[in-house]
Amino acid sequence: MPIKHGLTYPIRTSLTLTTNIIKQASPLTIPYHHILQSKSQRSPKMATRRIISQEKTLLDQPDPNTLSSSSPAQKSNITPAVPSAVIFKLLAFTLAMMVVPIGSYFATVNTLFKGNSTYAGGLAAIMANVVLIGYVLVAMAEDQSDRLEEEKKQKQEGKKDR
């Protein structure tokens, strides 16, 4: 019987119980002699790879996105996914987000607030929020104008069909 003092008894008991539970709970265990065999001693059960020169590789196959030779050649659409006006607005507001808060801080720290950097920093934070709110409002107005243009086009197409 193991000694009951110290940590010897609980550790040995828990390890024994754990290994017994694992042995009982896992019926699909791998026998140790299969693990210990070297690769040369194992039976070749893996499938071998076929290499046939007549088969087309992924690079040799035609691209499904290209037009077939029977269809007439069409001009590809190279317009950007995002209109240039949207990109310019984003760039302008990005520049404003950098310049307006920093500029307002340095412009007011010594002139308006007489060296109080806390108030000047607060004003810079307010100005950053003003720029951000302005961007959101411009984006919402642009989204509404796009929707209105689509509705007008649909109404005009509906009138032409009649």
Coordinates of N, CA and C in Angstrom, one line a residue:
M1 N 0.8 -1.2 0.0 CA 0.0 0.0 0.0 C 0.9 1.2 0.0
P2 N 0.5 2.3 -0.8 CA 1.4 3.5 -0.9 C 1.3 4.2 0.4
I3 N 2.3 5.0 0.6 CA 2.4 5.9 1.8 C 1.4 7.0 1.7
K4 N 0.7 7.3 2.7 CA -0.4 8.3 2.7 C 0.1 9.7 3.0
H5 N 1.3 9.9 3.4 CA 1.7 11.3 3.8 C 2.3 12.0 2.6
G6 N 2.2 13.3 2.6 CA 2.7 14.1 1.5 C 1.8 14.1 0.3
L7 N 2.4 14.2 -0.9 CA 1.6 14.2 -2.1 C 1.7 12.9 -2.9
T8 N 2.3 11.9 -2.4 CA 2.5 10.7 -3.1 C 1.2 9.9 -3.3
Y9 N 0.4 9.8 -2.3 CA -0.8 9.0 -2.4 C -1.8 9.6 -3.3
P10 N -2.2 10.9 -3.2 CA -3.2 11.5 -4.1 C -2.7 11.5 -5.5
I11 N -1.5 11.8 -5.8 CA -1.0 11.9 -7.2 C -1.1 10.5 -7.8
R12 N -0.6 9.5 -7.1 CA -0.6 8.1 -7.7 C -2.0 7.6 -7.9
T13 N -2.9 7.9 -7.0 CA -4.3 7.5 -7.1 C -4.9 8.2 -8.3
S14 N -4.7 9.5 -8.4 CA -5.4 10.3 -9.5 C -4.8 9.8 -10.9
L15 N -3.5 9.6 -10.9 CA -3.0 9.1 -12.2 C -3.5 7.8 -12.6
T16 N -3.6 6.9 -11.6 CA -4.1 5.6 -11.9 C -5.5 5.6 -12.3
L17 N -6.3 6.4 -11.6 CA -7.7 6.6 -12.0 C -7.9 7.2 -13.4
T18 N -7.0 8.2 -13.7 CA -7.1 8.9 -15.0 C -6.8 7.9 -16.1
T19 N -5.7 7.1 -16.0 CA -5.3 6.2 -17.0 C -6.3 5.1 -17.2
N20 N -6.9 4.6 -16.1 CA -8.0 3.6 -16.2 C -9.2 4.2 -16.9
I21 N -9.6 5.4 -16.6 CA -10.7 6.0 -17.3 C -10.5 6.2 -18.8
I22 N -9.3 6.6 -19.1 CA -8.9 6.8 -20.5 C -8.9 5.5 -21.2
K23 N -8.4 4.4 -20.6 CA -8.4 3.1 -21.3 C -9.8 2.6 -21.5
Q24 N -10.7 2.8 -20.5 CA -12.1 2.3 -20.6 C -12.9 3.2 -21.6
A25 N -12.6 4.5 -21.7 CA -13.5 5.4 -22.4 C -13.1 5.4 -23.9
S26 N -11.9 5.1 -24.3 CA -11.5 5.2 -25.7 C -11.3 3.9 -26.3
P27 N -12.3 3.3 -26.9 CA -12.1 2.0 -27.6 C -11.3 2.0 -28.8
L28 N -11.1 3.2 -29.4 CA -10.4 3.3 -30.7 C -8.9 3.7 -30.5
T29 N -8.3 3.2 -29.4 CA -6.9 3.6 -29.2 C -6.0 2.9 -30.1
I30 N -4.9 3.5 -30.4 CA -3.9 2.9 -31.4 C -2.9 2.0 -30.6
P31 N -2.7 0.8 -31.0 CA -1.7 0.0 -30.3 C -0.3 0.6 -30.3
Y32 N 0.4 0.4 -29.2 CA 1.7 1.0 -29.1 C 2.7 0.5 -30.2
H33 N 2.6 -0.7 -30.6 CA 3.5 -1.2 -31.6 C 3.4 -0.5 -33.0
H34 N 2.2 0.0 -33.3 CA 2.0 0.8 -34.5 C 2.7 2.1 -34.4
I35 N 2.7 2.7 -33.3 CA 3.3 4.0 -33.1 C 4.9 3.9 -33.1
L36 N 5.4 2.8 -32.6 CA 6.8 2.6 -32.4 C 7.5 2.2 -33.7
Q37 N 6.7 1.7 -34.7 CA 7.3 1.2 -35.9 C 7.8 2.4 -36.7
S38 N 8.9 2.2 -37.4 CA 9.5 3.2 -38.3 C 8.7 3.2 -39.6
K39 N 8.9 4.3 -40.4 CA 8.1 4.4 -41.6 C 8.4 3.3 -42.6
S40 N 9.6 2.8 -42.6 CA 10.0 1.7 -43.5 C 9.3 0.4 -43.1
Q41 N 9.0 0.2 -41.9 CA 8.3 -1.0 -41.5 C 6.8 -1.0 -41.6
R42 N 6.2 0.1 -41.8 CA 4.8 0.2 -42.0 C 4.4 -0.3 -43.3
S43 N 3.2 -0.8 -43.4 CA 2.7 -1.3 -44.7 C 2.3 -0.1 -45.5
P44 N 2.5 -0.1 -46.8 CA 2.2 1.1 -47.7 C 0.7 1.1 -48.0
K45 N -0.1 1.8 -47.1 CA -1.5 1.9 -47.3 C -2.0 3.2 -47.9
M46 N -1.1 4.1 -48.0 CA -1.4 5.5 -48.6 C -1.5 5.4 -50.1
A47 N -2.4 6.2 -50.6 CA -2.6 6.2 -52.1 C -1.4 7.0 -52.7
T48 N -1.0 6.6 -53.9 CA 0.1 7.4 -54.5 C -0.6 8.4 -55.4
R49 N 0.2 9.4 -55.7 CA -0.3 10.5 -56.6 C -0.1 10.2 -58.0
R50 N -1.2 10.3 -58.8 CA -1.1 10.1 -60.3 C -0.6 11.4 -60.9
I51 N 0.3 11.3 -61.8 CA 0.7 12.4 -62.7 C 0.6 11.9 -64.1
I52 N -0.4 12.5 -64.8 CA -0.6 12.2 -66.2 C -0.4 13.4 -67.0
S53 N 0.4 13.3 -68.0 CA 0.8 14.5 -68.8 C -0.4 15.0 -69.6
Q54 N -1.4 14.2 -69.9 CA -2.5 14.7 -70.7 C -3.5 15.5 -70.0
E55 N -3.5 15.4 -68.6 CA -4.5 16.1 -67.9 C -4.0 17.6 -67.8
K56 N -5.0 18.5 -67.9 CA -4.7 19.9 -67.8 C -4.6 20.3 -66.3
T57 N -3.6 21.1 -66.1 CA -3.4 21.6 -64.7 C -4.3 22.8 -64.5
L58 N -4.4 23.3 -63.3 CA -5.2 24.5 -63.1 C -4.9 25.7 -63.9
L59 N -3.6 25.8 -64.2 CA -3.1 27.0 -65.0 C -3.4 26.8 -66.5
D60 N -3.5 25.5 -66.9 CA -3.7 25.2 -68.3 C -5.2 25.3 -68.7
Q61 N -6.1 25.2 -67.7 CA -7.6 25.3 -68.0 C -8.0 26.7 -68.4
P62 N -9.0 26.9 -69.2 CA -9.4 28.2 -69.6 C -10.1 28.9 -68.4
D63 N -10.0 30.2 -68.4 CA -10.5 31.0 -67.3 C -12.1 31.1 -67.5
P64 N -12.9 30.7 -66.5 CA -14.3 30.8 -66.7 C -14.8 32.2 -66.8
N65 N -14.1 33.2 -66.4 CA -14.5 34.6 -66.5 C -14.3 35.2 -67.8
T66 N -13.5 34.6 -68.7 CA -13.2 35.2 -70.0 C -14.4 34.8 -70.9
L67 N -14.5 35.6 -71.9 CA -15.6 35.4 -72.9 C -15.2 34.2 -73.8
S68 N -16.2 33.5 -74.2 CA -15.9 32.4 -75.2 C -15.7 33.0 -76.6
S69 N -15.0 32.2 -77.4 CA -14.7 32.7 -78.8 C -15.9 32.9 -79.6
S70 N -17.1 32.2 -79.3 CA -18.3 32.4 -80.1 C -19.0 33.7 -79.8
S71 N -18.9 34.2 -78.6 CA -19.6 35.5 -78.3 C -18.8 36.7 -78.8
P72 N -19.5 37.7 -79.2 CA -18.8 38.9 -79.7 C -18.0 39.6 -78.6
A73 N -16.9 40.2 -79.0 CA -16.1 40.9 -78.0 C -16.8 42.1 -77.5
Q74 N -16.8 42.2 -76.2 CA -17.4 43.3 -75.5 C -16.4 44.1 -74.8
K75 N -16.6 45.4 -74.7 CA -15.7 46.3 -74.1 C -15.9 46.1 -72.6
S76 N -14.7 45.9 -71.9 CA -14.8 45.7 -70.4 C -15.1 47.0 -69.7
N77 N -15.8 46.8 -68.6 CA -16.2 48.0 -67.7 C -15.0 48.2 -66.8
I78 N -14.3 49.4 -67.0 CA -13.2 49.7 -66.2 C -13.5 50.9 -65.2
T79 N -14.7 51.2 -65.0 CA -15.1 52.3 -64.1 C -14.8 51.8 -62.7
P80 N -14.3 52.7 -61.8 CA -14.0 52.3 -60.5 C -15.3 52.0 -59.7
A81 N -15.1 51.1 -58.7 CA -16.3 50.7 -57.9 C -16.9 51.8 -57.1
V82 N -16.0 52.7 -56.7 CA -16.4 53.9 -55.9 C -16.2 55.1 -56.8
P83 N -17.3 56.0 -56.9 CA -17.1 57.2 -57.7 C -16.0 58.1 -57.1
S84 N -15.4 58.8 -58.0 CA -14.2 59.7 -57.6 C -14.7 60.8 -56.7
A85 N -15.9 61.3 -56.8 CA -16.4 62.3 -55.9 C -16.4 61.8 -54.4
V86 N -16.8 60.6 -54.2 CA -16.8 60.0 -52.9 C -15.4 59.9 -52.3
I87 N -14.4 59.5 -53.2 CA -13.0 59.4 -52.7 C -12.5 60.8 -52.4
F88 N -12.8 61.8 -53.2 CA -12.3 63.2 -52.9 C -12.9 63.7 -51.6
K89 N -14.2 63.4 -51.3 CA -14.8 63.8 -50.0 C -14.2 63.1 -48.9
L90 N -13.9 61.8 -49.0 CA -13.2 61.1 -48.0 C -11.8 61.7 -47.7
L91 N -11.1 62.0 -48.7 CA -9.7 62.6 -48.6 C -9.8 64.0 -47.9
A92 N -10.8 64.8 -48.3 CA -11.0 66.1 -47.7 C -11.3 66.0 -46.2
F93 N -12.2 65.1 -45.9 CA -12.6 65.0 -44.5 C -11.4 64.4 -43.7
T94 N -10.6 63.5 -44.3 CA -9.4 63.0 -43.6 C -8.4 64.1 -43.3
L95 N -8.2 64.9 -44.3 CA -7.3 66.0 -44.1 C -7.9 67.0 -43.0
A96 N -9.2 67.3 -43.1 CA -9.8 68.1 -42.1 C -9.7 67.5 -40.7
M97 N -9.8 66.2 -40.6 CA -9.7 65.5 -39.3 C -8.3 65.7 -38.7
M98 N -7.3 65.8 -39.5 CA -6.0 66.0 -39.0 C -5.7 67.5 -38.7
V99 N -6.1 68.4 -39.6 CA -5.7 69.8 -39.5 C -6.6 70.6 -38.5
V100 N -7.9 70.4 -38.6 CA -8.8 71.3 -37.8 C -8.6 71.1 -36.3
P101 N -8.5 69.9 -35.7 CA -8.3 69.9 -34.2 C -6.9 70.4 -33.8
I102 N -5.9 70.0 -34.5 CA -4.5 70.4 -34.2 C -4.4 72.0 -34.4
G103 N -4.9 72.4 -35.5 CA -4.9 73.9 -35.8 C -5.7 74.7 -34.7
S104 N -6.8 74.2 -34.3 CA -7.6 74.9 -33.4 C -6.9 74.9 -32.0
Y105 N -6.2 73.9 -31.7 CA -5.5 73.8 -30.4 C -4.4 74.9 -30.4
F106 N -3.6 74.9 -31.4 CA -2.4 75.8 -31.4 C -2.9 77.2 -31.6
A107 N -4.0 77.4 -32.3 CA -4.5 78.8 -32.5 C -5.1 79.4 -31.3
T108 N -5.6 78.6 -30.4 CA -6.3 79.1 -29.2 C -5.6 78.9 -27.9
V109 N -4.6 78.1 -27.9 CA -3.9 77.9 -26.6 C -3.3 79.2 -26.0
N110 N -2.7 80.0 -26.8 CA -2.1 81.2 -26.3 C -2.9 82.5 -26.5
T111 N -3.8 82.4 -27.5 CA -4.6 83.6 -27.8 C -5.9 83.7 -27.0
L112 N -6.8 82.7 -27.2 CA -8.1 82.7 -26.6 C -8.1 82.3 -25.1
F113 N -7.3 81.2 -24.8 CA -7.3 80.7 -23.5 C -6.1 81.1 -22.7
K114 N -5.2 81.9 -23.2 CA -4.1 82.5 -22.4 C -3.2 81.4 -21.7
G115 N -2.8 80.4 -22.5 CA -1.9 79.4 -22.0 C -2.6 78.2 -21.3
N116 N -3.9 78.2 -21.2 CA -4.6 77.0 -20.5 C -4.8 75.9 -21.6
S117 N -3.9 74.9 -21.5 CA -4.0 73.9 -22.5 C -5.2 72.9 -22.3
T118 N -5.7 72.9 -21.2 CA -6.9 72.0 -20.9 C -8.1 72.5 -21.8
Y119 N -8.3 73.8 -21.7 CA -9.5 74.3 -22.5 C -9.2 74.2 -24.0
A120 N -7.9 74.5 -24.4 CA -7.6 74.4 -25.8 C -7.7 72.9 -26.3
G121 N -7.3 71.9 -25.5 CA -7.5 70.5 -25.8 C -9.0 70.1 -25.9
G122 N -9.8 70.7 -25.0 CA -11.2 70.4 -25.1 C -11.8 71.0 -26.4
L123 N -11.4 72.2 -26.7 CA -11.9 72.8 -28.0 C -11.4 71.9 -29.2
A124 N -10.2 71.4 -29.1 CA -9.7 70.5 -30.2 C -10.6 69.3 -30.3
A125 N -10.9 68.7 -29.2 CA -11.8 67.5 -29.2 C -13.2 67.8 -29.8
I126 N -13.7 69.0 -29.4 CA -15.0 69.4 -29.9 C -14.9 69.6 -31.4
M127 N -13.8 70.2 -31.9 CA -13.7 70.4 -33.3 C -13.5 69.1 -34.1
A128 N -12.9 68.1 -33.5 CA -12.8 66.8 -34.1 C -14.2 66.1 -34.3
N129 N -15.0 66.3 -33.2 CA -16.3 65.8 -33.3 C -17.2 66.5 -34.3
V130 N -17.0 67.8 -34.5 CA -17.7 68.6 -35.5 C -17.3 68.1 -36.9
V131 N -16.0 67.8 -37.1 CA -15.6 67.3 -38.4 C -16.3 65.9 -38.7
L132 N -16.3 65.1 -37.7 CA -16.8 63.8 -37.8 C -18.3 63.8 -38.1
I133 N -19.0 64.6 -37.4 CA -20.5 64.8 -37.6 C -20.7 65.4 -39.0
G134 N -19.9 66.3 -39.4 CA -20.0 66.8 -40.8 C -19.9 65.7 -41.8
Y135 N -18.9 64.8 -41.6 CA -18.7 63.7 -42.6 C -19.9 62.8 -42.6
V136 N -20.5 62.5 -41.4 CA -21.7 61.6 -41.4 C -22.8 62.3 -42.1
L137 N -23.1 63.6 -41.9 CA -24.2 64.3 -42.5 C -24.0 64.3 -44.1
V138 N -22.8 64.6 -44.5 CA -22.5 64.6 -46.0 C -22.7 63.2 -46.6
A139 N -22.3 62.2 -45.9 CA -22.5 60.8 -46.4 C -24.0 60.4 -46.4
M140 N -24.7 60.8 -45.4 CA -26.2 60.6 -45.4 C -26.9 61.3 -46.6
A141 N -26.5 62.6 -46.8 CA -27.1 63.3 -47.9 C -26.8 62.7 -49.2
E142 N -25.5 62.3 -49.4 CA -25.1 61.6 -50.6 C -25.9 60.3 -50.9
D143 N -26.1 59.6 -49.8 CA -26.9 58.3 -49.9 C -28.3 58.6 -50.3
Q144 N -28.9 59.6 -49.7 CA -30.3 60.0 -50.1 C -30.4 60.5 -51.5
S145 N -29.4 61.2 -52.0 CA -29.4 61.7 -53.4 C -29.3 60.5 -54.3
D146 N -28.4 59.5 -54.0 CA -28.3 58.3 -54.9 C -29.6 57.6 -54.9
R147 N -30.3 57.5 -53.8 CA -31.6 56.8 -53.8 C -32.7 57.5 -54.6
L148 N -32.7 58.8 -54.5 CA -33.6 59.6 -55.3 C -33.3 59.5 -56.8
E149 N -32.1 59.5 -57.2 CA -31.7 59.3 -58.6 C -32.2 58.0 -59.1
E150 N -32.0 56.9 -58.3 CA -32.5 55.6 -58.8 C -34.0 55.6 -58.9
E151 N -34.7 56.2 -58.0 CA -36.2 56.2 -58.1 C -36.6 57.0 -59.3
K152 N -36.0 58.1 -59.7 CA -36.3 58.9 -60.9 C -36.1 58.0 -62.1
K153 N -34.9 57.3 -62.1 CA -34.6 56.4 -63.3 C -35.7 55.4 -63.5
Q154 N -36.1 54.8 -62.3 CA -37.1 53.7 -62.4 C -38.5 54.3 -62.9
K155 N -38.8 55.5 -62.5 CA -40.1 56.1 -62.9 C -40.0 56.4 -64.4
Q156 N -38.9 56.9 -64.9 CA -38.7 57.2 -66.3 C -38.8 56.0 -67.1
E157 N -38.2 54.9 -66.6 CA -38.2 53.6 -67.4 C -39.6 53.1 -67.4
G158 N -40.4 53.3 -66.3 CA -41.8 52.8 -66.2 C -42.6 53.6 -67.2
K159 N -42.4 54.9 -67.4 CA -43.2 55.7 -68.3 C -42.8 55.3 -69.7
K160 N -41.6 54.9 -70.0 CA -41.2 54.6 -71.4 C -41.8 53.2 -71.8
D161 N -42.0 52.3 -70.8 CA -42.6 51.0 -71.1 C -44.0 51.1 -71.4
R162 N -44.8 52.1 -71.0 CA -46.2 52.3 -71.2 C -46.5 52.7 -72.6

